[in-house]
Coordinates of C-alpha atoms in Angstrom, one line a residue:
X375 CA -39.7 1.4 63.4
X376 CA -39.7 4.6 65.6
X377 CA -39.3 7.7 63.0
X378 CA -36.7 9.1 65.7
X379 CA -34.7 6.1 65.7
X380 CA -34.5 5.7 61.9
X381 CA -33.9 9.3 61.8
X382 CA -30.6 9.0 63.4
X383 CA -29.5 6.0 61.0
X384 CA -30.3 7.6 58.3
X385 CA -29.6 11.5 58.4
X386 CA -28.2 12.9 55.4
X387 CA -28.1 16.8 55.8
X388 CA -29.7 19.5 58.2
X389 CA -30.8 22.8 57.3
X390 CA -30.6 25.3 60.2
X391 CA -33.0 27.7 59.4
X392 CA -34.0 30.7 61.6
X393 CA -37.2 32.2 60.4
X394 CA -38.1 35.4 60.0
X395 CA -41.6 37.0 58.7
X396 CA -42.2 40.4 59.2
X397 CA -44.0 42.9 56.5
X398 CA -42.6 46.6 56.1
X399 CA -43.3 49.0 54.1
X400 CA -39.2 50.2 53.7
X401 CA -37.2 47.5 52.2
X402 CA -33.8 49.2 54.4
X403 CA -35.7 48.1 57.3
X404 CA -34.1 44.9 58.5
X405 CA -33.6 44.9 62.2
X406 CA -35.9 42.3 63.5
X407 CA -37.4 41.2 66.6
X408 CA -37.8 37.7 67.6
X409 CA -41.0 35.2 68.0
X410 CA -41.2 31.3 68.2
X411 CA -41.8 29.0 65.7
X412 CA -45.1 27.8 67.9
X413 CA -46.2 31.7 67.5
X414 CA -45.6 31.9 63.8
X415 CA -45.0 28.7 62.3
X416 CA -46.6 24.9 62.0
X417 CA -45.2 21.9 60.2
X418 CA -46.0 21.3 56.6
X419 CA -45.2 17.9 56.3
X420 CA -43.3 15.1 58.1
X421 CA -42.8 16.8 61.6
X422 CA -40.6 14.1 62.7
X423 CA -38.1 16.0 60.3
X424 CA -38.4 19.3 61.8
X425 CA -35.9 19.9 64.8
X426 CA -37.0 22.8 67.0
X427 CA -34.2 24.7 69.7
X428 CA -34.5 24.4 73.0
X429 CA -35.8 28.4 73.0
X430 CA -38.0 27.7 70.2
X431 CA -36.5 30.5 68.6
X432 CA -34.4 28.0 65.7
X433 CA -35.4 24.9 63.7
X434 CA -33.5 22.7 61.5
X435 CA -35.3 20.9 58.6
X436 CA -33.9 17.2 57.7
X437 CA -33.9 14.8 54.6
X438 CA -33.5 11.1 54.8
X439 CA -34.6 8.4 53.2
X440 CA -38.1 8.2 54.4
X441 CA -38.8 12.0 53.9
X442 CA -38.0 15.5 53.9
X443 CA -40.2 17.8 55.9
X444 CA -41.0 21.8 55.9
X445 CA -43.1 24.1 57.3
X446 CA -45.7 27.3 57.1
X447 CA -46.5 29.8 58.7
X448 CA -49.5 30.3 60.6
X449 CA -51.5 33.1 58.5
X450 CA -51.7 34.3 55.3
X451 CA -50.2 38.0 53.9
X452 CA -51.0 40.3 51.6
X453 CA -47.7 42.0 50.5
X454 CA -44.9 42.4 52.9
X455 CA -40.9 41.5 53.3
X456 CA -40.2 37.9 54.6
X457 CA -36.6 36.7 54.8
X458 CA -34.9 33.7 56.7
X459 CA -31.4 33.7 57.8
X460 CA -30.3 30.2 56.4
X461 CA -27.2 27.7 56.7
X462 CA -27.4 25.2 53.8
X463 CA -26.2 21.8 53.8
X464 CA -22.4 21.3 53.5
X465 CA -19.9 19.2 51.4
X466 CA -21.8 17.4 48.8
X467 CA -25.7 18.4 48.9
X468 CA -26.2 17.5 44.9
X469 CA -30.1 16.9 44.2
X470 CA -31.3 18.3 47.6
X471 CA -33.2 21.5 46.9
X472 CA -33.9 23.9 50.0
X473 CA -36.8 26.3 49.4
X474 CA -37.9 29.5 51.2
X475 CA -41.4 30.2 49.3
X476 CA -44.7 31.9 49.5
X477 CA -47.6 30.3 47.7
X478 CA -51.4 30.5 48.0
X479 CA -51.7 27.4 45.8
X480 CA -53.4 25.5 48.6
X481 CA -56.5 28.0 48.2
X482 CA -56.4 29.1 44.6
X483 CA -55.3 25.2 42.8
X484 CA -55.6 26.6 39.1
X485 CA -54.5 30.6 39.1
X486 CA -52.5 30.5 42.5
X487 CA -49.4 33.2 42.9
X488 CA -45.6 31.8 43.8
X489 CA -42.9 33.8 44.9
X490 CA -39.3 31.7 45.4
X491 CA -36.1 31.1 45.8
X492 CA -34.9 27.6 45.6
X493 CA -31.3 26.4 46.0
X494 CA -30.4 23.5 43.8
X495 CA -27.6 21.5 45.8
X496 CA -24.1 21.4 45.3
X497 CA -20.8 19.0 44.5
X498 CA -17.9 20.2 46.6
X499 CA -15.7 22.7 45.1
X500 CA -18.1 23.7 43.2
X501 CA -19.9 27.3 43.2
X502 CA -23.4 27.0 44.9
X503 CA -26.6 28.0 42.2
X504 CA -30.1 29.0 43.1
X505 CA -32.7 30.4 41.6
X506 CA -35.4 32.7 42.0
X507 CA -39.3 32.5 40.4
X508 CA -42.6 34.4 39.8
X509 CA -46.0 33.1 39.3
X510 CA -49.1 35.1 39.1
X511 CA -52.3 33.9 39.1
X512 CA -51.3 30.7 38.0
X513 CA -49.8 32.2 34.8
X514 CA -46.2 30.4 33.8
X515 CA -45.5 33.5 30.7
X516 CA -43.8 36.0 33.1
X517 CA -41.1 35.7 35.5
X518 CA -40.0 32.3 34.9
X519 CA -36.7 31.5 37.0
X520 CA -33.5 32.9 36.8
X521 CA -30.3 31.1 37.9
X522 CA -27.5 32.5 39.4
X523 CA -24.5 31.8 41.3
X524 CA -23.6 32.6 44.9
X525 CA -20.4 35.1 45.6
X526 CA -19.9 33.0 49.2
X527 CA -19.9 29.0 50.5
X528 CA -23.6 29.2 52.2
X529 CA -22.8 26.3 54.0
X530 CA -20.0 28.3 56.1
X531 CA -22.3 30.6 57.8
X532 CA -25.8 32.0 58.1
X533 CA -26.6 34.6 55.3
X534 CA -30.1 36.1 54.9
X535 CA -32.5 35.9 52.1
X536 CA -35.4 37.8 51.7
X537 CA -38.4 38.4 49.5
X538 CA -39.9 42.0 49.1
X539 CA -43.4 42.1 47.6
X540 CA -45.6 45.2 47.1
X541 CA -48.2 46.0 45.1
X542 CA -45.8 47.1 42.1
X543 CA -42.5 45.5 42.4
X544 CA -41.0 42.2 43.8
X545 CA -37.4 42.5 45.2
X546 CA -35.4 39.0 45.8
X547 CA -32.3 39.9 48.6
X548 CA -29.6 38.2 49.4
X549 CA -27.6 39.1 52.5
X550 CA -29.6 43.1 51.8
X551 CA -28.5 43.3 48.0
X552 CA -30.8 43.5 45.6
X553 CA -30.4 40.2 42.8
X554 CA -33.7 40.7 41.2
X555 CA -36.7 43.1 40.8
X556 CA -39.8 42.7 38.5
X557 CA -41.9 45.7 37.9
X558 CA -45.8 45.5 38.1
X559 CA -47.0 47.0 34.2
X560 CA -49.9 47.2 31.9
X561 CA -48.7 44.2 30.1
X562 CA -48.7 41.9 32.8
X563 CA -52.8 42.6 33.4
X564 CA -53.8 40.3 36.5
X565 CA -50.6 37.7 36.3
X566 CA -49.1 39.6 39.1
X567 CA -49.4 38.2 42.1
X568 CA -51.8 40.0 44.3
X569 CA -53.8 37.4 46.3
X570 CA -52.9 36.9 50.0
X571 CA -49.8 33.6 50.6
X572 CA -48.3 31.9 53.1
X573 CA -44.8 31.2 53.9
X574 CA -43.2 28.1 53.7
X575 CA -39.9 27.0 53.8
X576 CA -39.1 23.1 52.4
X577 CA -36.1 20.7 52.0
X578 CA -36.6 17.3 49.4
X579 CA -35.3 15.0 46.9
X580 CA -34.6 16.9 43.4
X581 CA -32.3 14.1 42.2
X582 CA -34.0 14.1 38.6
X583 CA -33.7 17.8 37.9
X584 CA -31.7 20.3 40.1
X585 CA -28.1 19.6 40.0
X586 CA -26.8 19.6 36.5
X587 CA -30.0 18.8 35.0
X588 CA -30.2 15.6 37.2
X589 CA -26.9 14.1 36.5
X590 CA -26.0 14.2 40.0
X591 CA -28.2 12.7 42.3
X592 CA -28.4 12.5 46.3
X593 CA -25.9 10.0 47.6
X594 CA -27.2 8.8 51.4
X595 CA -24.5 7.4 52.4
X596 CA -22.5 10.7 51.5
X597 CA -21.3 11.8 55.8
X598 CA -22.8 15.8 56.0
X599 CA -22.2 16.8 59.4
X600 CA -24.9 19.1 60.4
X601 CA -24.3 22.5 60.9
X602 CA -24.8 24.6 64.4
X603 CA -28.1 26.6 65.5
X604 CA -27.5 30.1 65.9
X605 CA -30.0 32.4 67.1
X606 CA -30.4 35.5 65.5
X607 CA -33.6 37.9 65.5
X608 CA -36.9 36.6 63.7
X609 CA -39.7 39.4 63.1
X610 CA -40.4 43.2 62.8
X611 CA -43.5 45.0 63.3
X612 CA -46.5 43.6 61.0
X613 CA -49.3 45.2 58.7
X614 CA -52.2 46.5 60.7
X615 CA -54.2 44.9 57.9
X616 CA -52.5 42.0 55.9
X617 CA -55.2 40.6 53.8
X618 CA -54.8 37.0 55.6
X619 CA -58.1 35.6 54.6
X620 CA -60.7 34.8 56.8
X621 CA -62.4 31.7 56.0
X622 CA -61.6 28.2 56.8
X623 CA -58.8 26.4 55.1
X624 CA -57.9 23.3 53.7
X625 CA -55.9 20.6 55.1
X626 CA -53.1 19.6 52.9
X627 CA -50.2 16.8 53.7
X628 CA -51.6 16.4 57.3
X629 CA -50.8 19.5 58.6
X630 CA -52.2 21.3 61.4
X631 CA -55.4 23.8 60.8
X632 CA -53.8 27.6 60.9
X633 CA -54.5 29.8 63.8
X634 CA -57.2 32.8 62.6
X635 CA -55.8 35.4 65.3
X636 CA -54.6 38.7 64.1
X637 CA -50.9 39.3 64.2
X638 CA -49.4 41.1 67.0
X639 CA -48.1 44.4 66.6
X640 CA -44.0 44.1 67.8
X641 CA -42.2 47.0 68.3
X642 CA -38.5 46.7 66.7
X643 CA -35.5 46.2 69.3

């Protein structure tokens, strides 16, 4: 069967996700210019899932039954702010998670570094919960997740969410307030993360764990109309040097091999 075809029969929800990735060294900063998902982006996994604008400026990430699908960008970063202006599934969304991550895990397998913040699906009427994590160098003793709950419906409306790491704090955003901050110190020695990551953003089946501890699962014949593309700006001026590593990298889920050019410097509108 065409994946297009069963696509349609068996849509669930759609995650319009604009995309930003831009590294700053003022966490204020936030006016952004724009790239395409071509310039920055490649699919992670099940492509057919990924619906790109006409401008290429906007994609919306699907689950069904055959799959979910995500993405990554196209280089790897050493420290920087990344945010993503995100419209999450509406009405009921219970056991779909919707990720915006960066992870180097697909280098460093045993003692990679994780920075995340996960939304855990919702039952209408309900407020929406996410939460946020840490991982570095592979180590699970420090910043663990925290849960919290949203002061808005994030299926109404774009809001932004952002991820501010530097070489001695983390910063997790949420529409430009601060929600979190974890503080590089002596205790932590090297499980902060400090290796270069990519960017990914995801959308999949959590049934067994991430809405009330798996009691409520996904339901696919539950109607969830998808919600409009917006455009909205998508990237700020990058690093002169980022760290992205050099060497070649591994193929993981079928996805494209990343691009090795240097990131253009963009001049802020």
């Amino acid at each position: 069967m065409d994946p297009l075809h069963s696509l349609s029969k068996t849509l669930i929800t759609r995650l319009s996700l604009l995309f930003s990735l831009f590294c700053i060294t003022n966490a204020a900063a936030f006016n952004l210019t724009t790239i395409t998902f071509n310039e920055g982006y490649s699919p992670l996994f099940s492509d057919f899932n990924i619906l790109r604008s006409s401008d290429d400026k906007s994609v919306s990430i699907l689950l069904n039954r055959l799959s979910g699908s995500g993405f990554i960008s196209s280089d790897y970063y050493n420290y920087g702010l990344f945010s993503a202006n995100i419209k999450l599934p509406s009405n009921y969304s219970a056991g779909i998670v919707v990720a915006l991550y960066t992870s180097n895990g697909d280098i460093y397998e045993k003692n990679h570094d994780e920075l995340d913040f996960e939304f855990l699906g919702n039952i209408h009427g309900k407020p929406w919960r996410f939460q946020t994590n840490m991982y570095g160098n592979g180590s699970t003793a420090r910043g663990r997740e925290e849960r919290y709950h949203l002061w808005f419906d994030p299926s109404k409306e774009f809001h932004r969410y952002s991820i501010l790491w530097t070489s001695q704090r983390i910063i997790f955003y949420v529409d430009e307030v601060p929600i979190r901050e974890v503080v590089r110190n002596e205790e932590m020695g090297g499980d902060y993360p400090s290796k270069p990551m990519s960017l990914y953003a995801t959308i999949w089946d959590a049934s067994n764990w991430a809405t009330a501890g798996g009691k409520y699962k996904v339901n696919y014949r539950y109607p969830v109309p998808p919600p409009e593309c917006v455009i909205v700006p998508s990237e700020q001026e990058l690093f002169k040097d980022t760290g992205r590593l050099k060497e070649a990298m591994k193929l993981k889920f079928g996805r494209r091999p990343r691009s090795h050019r240097r990131p253009r410097q963009l001049k802020a509108e």
